[in-house]
Amino acid sequence: MQQGDSTEAQVTWEDQQNINRFGRLNNRLHELQDEIKLAKETNENLDDAGNELILSDEDVVRFQIGEVFAHMPRDDVETRLEQMKEDAAKKLERLEEEKESVLAQMAELKKILYGKFKDAINLEED
């Protein structure tokens, strides 16, 4: 707004805290989006590994533990793979819930900040 404009809203300490909080939430949203993308890729990779295991007729298969491949019985690999799938699905669900929470908090802050500052503030991403 222009210097002499009488409709200029004063930024209080509380307003600045809300603006800062919105910025932190926006950063967390971007981090969550990246983590969700990675978790979805992990889920797909685990599903692919499970499908490959089904197609395999080997009794002993190679299973990667960290950076090392170990020969393990097929039943042990199936058990581990199912546990890994469950863990990955839970992680993805937790990330999605946190994303929804962040979006709700951001919407509330937008309502407050746009209510006070109207067109003088831009909280939208281009």
GROMACS .gro file of C-alpha atoms in nm:
model
  126
    1MET     CA    1   0.000   0.000   0.000
    2GLN     CA    2   0.106   0.358  -0.050
    3GLN     CA    3   0.267   0.560   0.225
    4GLY     CA    4  -0.018   0.805   0.292
    5ASP     CA    5  -0.304   0.555   0.257
    6SER     CA    6  -0.539   0.581   0.555
    7THR     CA    7  -0.672   0.226   0.513
    8GLU     CA    8  -0.333   0.067   0.577
    9ALA     CA    9  -0.358  -0.196   0.848
   10GLN     CA   10  -0.100  -0.195   1.123
   11VAL     CA   11   0.092  -0.520   1.162
   12THR     CA   12   0.079  -0.625   1.525
   13TRP     CA   13   0.308  -0.872   1.697
   14GLU     CA   14   0.028  -1.130   1.681
   15ASP     CA   15  -0.016  -1.069   1.307
   16GLN     CA   16   0.354  -1.120   1.252
   17GLN     CA   17   0.340  -1.444   1.452
   18ASN     CA   18   0.051  -1.564   1.232
   19ILE     CA   19   0.242  -1.474   0.915
   20ASN     CA   20   0.552  -1.656   1.043
   21ARG     CA   21   0.344  -1.959   1.142
   22PHE     CA   22   0.185  -1.965   0.797
   23GLY     CA   23   0.532  -1.962   0.639
   24ARG     CA   24   0.650  -2.251   0.857
   25LEU     CA   25   0.334  -2.449   0.775
   26ASN     CA   26   0.384  -2.381   0.406
   27ASN     CA   27   0.742  -2.512   0.427
   28ARG     CA   28   0.621  -2.822   0.614
   29LEU     CA   29   0.354  -2.877   0.346
   30HIS     CA   30   0.621  -2.886   0.077
   31GLU     CA   31   0.831  -3.127   0.284
   32LEU     CA   32   0.527  -3.350   0.336
   33GLN     CA   33   0.448  -3.352  -0.035
   34ASP     CA   34   0.803  -3.472  -0.106
   35GLU     CA   35   0.784  -3.735   0.170
   36ILE     CA   36   0.445  -3.856   0.043
   37LYS     CA   37   0.583  -3.891  -0.308
   38LEU     CA   38   0.877  -4.093  -0.176
   39ALA     CA   39   0.648  -4.310   0.041
   40LYS     CA   40   0.425  -4.386  -0.259
   41GLU     CA   41   0.729  -4.489  -0.462
   42THR     CA   42   0.841  -4.712  -0.176
   43ASN     CA   43   0.497  -4.876  -0.161
   44GLU     CA   44   0.506  -4.937  -0.536
   45ASN     CA   45   0.855  -5.087  -0.513
   46LEU     CA   46   0.748  -5.319  -0.231
   47ASP     CA   47   0.445  -5.429  -0.432
   48ASP     CA   48   0.669  -5.497  -0.731
   49ALA     CA   49   0.907  -5.697  -0.511
   50GLY     CA   50   0.614  -5.899  -0.377
   51ASN     CA   51   0.495  -5.972  -0.731
   52GLU     CA   52   0.843  -6.080  -0.835
   53LEU     CA   53   0.862  -6.308  -0.534
   54ILE     CA   54   0.532  -6.469  -0.632
   55LEU     CA   55   0.667  -6.537  -0.981
   56SER     CA   56   0.992  -6.680  -0.848
   57ASP     CA   57   1.018  -7.056  -0.804
   58GLU     CA   58   1.333  -7.040  -0.590
   59ASP     CA   59   1.337  -7.173  -0.232
   60VAL     CA   60   1.622  -6.938  -0.139
   61VAL     CA   61   1.613  -6.581  -0.268
   62ARG     CA   62   1.843  -6.281  -0.244
   63PHE     CA   63   1.712  -6.016  -0.007
   64GLN     CA   64   1.871  -5.675   0.036
   65ILE     CA   65   1.949  -5.574   0.393
   66GLY     CA   66   2.097  -5.226   0.392
   67GLU     CA   67   2.361  -5.235   0.119
   68VAL     CA   68   2.417  -5.610   0.131
   69PHE     CA   69   2.229  -5.893  -0.037
   70ALA     CA   70   2.173  -6.202   0.175
   71HIS     CA   71   2.041  -6.542   0.069
   72MET     CA   72   1.731  -6.613   0.275
   73PRO     CA   73   1.453  -6.872   0.272
   74ARG     CA   74   1.156  -6.765   0.065
   75ASP     CA   75   0.914  -6.782   0.362
   76ASP     CA   76   1.131  -6.546   0.566
   77VAL     CA   77   1.147  -6.300   0.278
   78GLU     CA   78   0.768  -6.312   0.234
   79THR     CA   79   0.720  -6.239   0.603
   80ARG     CA   80   0.967  -5.952   0.601
   81LEU     CA   81   0.819  -5.809   0.283
   82GLU     CA   82   0.465  -5.813   0.427
   83GLN     CA   83   0.589  -5.635   0.741
   84MET     CA   84   0.767  -5.377   0.530
   85LYS     CA   85   0.448  -5.320   0.325
   86GLU     CA   86   0.244  -5.268   0.644
   87ASP     CA   87   0.500  -5.025   0.784
   88ALA     CA   88   0.515  -4.830   0.458
   89ALA     CA   89   0.134  -4.810   0.436
   90LYS     CA   90   0.114  -4.682   0.795
   91LYS     CA   91   0.380  -4.421   0.726
   92LEU     CA   92   0.197  -4.302   0.413
   93GLU     CA   93  -0.130  -4.280   0.605
   94ARG     CA   94   0.038  -4.079   0.884
   95LEU     CA   95   0.192  -3.840   0.631
   96GLU     CA   96  -0.143  -3.790   0.456
   97GLU     CA   97  -0.310  -3.713   0.790
   98GLU     CA   98  -0.041  -3.463   0.880
   99LYS     CA   99  -0.079  -3.299   0.538
  100GLU     CA  100  -0.453  -3.257   0.594
  101SER     CA  101  -0.387  -3.107   0.937
  102VAL     CA  102  -0.135  -2.859   0.794
  103LEU     CA  103  -0.378  -2.760   0.516
  104ALA     CA  104  -0.655  -2.700   0.771
  105GLN     CA  105  -0.428  -2.482   0.986
  106MET     CA  106  -0.317  -2.286   0.679
  107ALA     CA  107  -0.678  -2.228   0.574
  108GLU     CA  108  -0.760  -2.091   0.919
  109LEU     CA  109  -0.460  -1.857   0.911
  110LYS     CA  110  -0.552  -1.742   0.559
  111LYS     CA  111  -0.899  -1.655   0.683
  112ILE     CA  112  -0.757  -1.449   0.971
  113LEU     CA  113  -0.487  -1.275   0.768
  114TYR     CA  114  -0.697  -1.202   0.460
  115GLY     CA  115  -0.973  -1.077   0.692
  116LYS     CA  116  -0.741  -0.815   0.835
  117PHE     CA  117  -0.510  -0.731   0.545
  118LYS     CA  118  -0.739  -0.804   0.247
  119ASP     CA  119  -0.542  -0.736  -0.074
  120ALA     CA  120  -0.234  -0.608   0.110
  121ILE     CA  121  -0.111  -0.965   0.170
  122ASN     CA  122  -0.063  -1.252  -0.071
  123LEU     CA  123  -0.056  -1.602   0.074
  124GLU     CA  124  -0.117  -1.789  -0.250
  125GLU     CA  125   0.154  -1.971  -0.444
  126ASP     CA  126   0.187  -1.914  -0.815
   0.00000   0.00000   0.00000
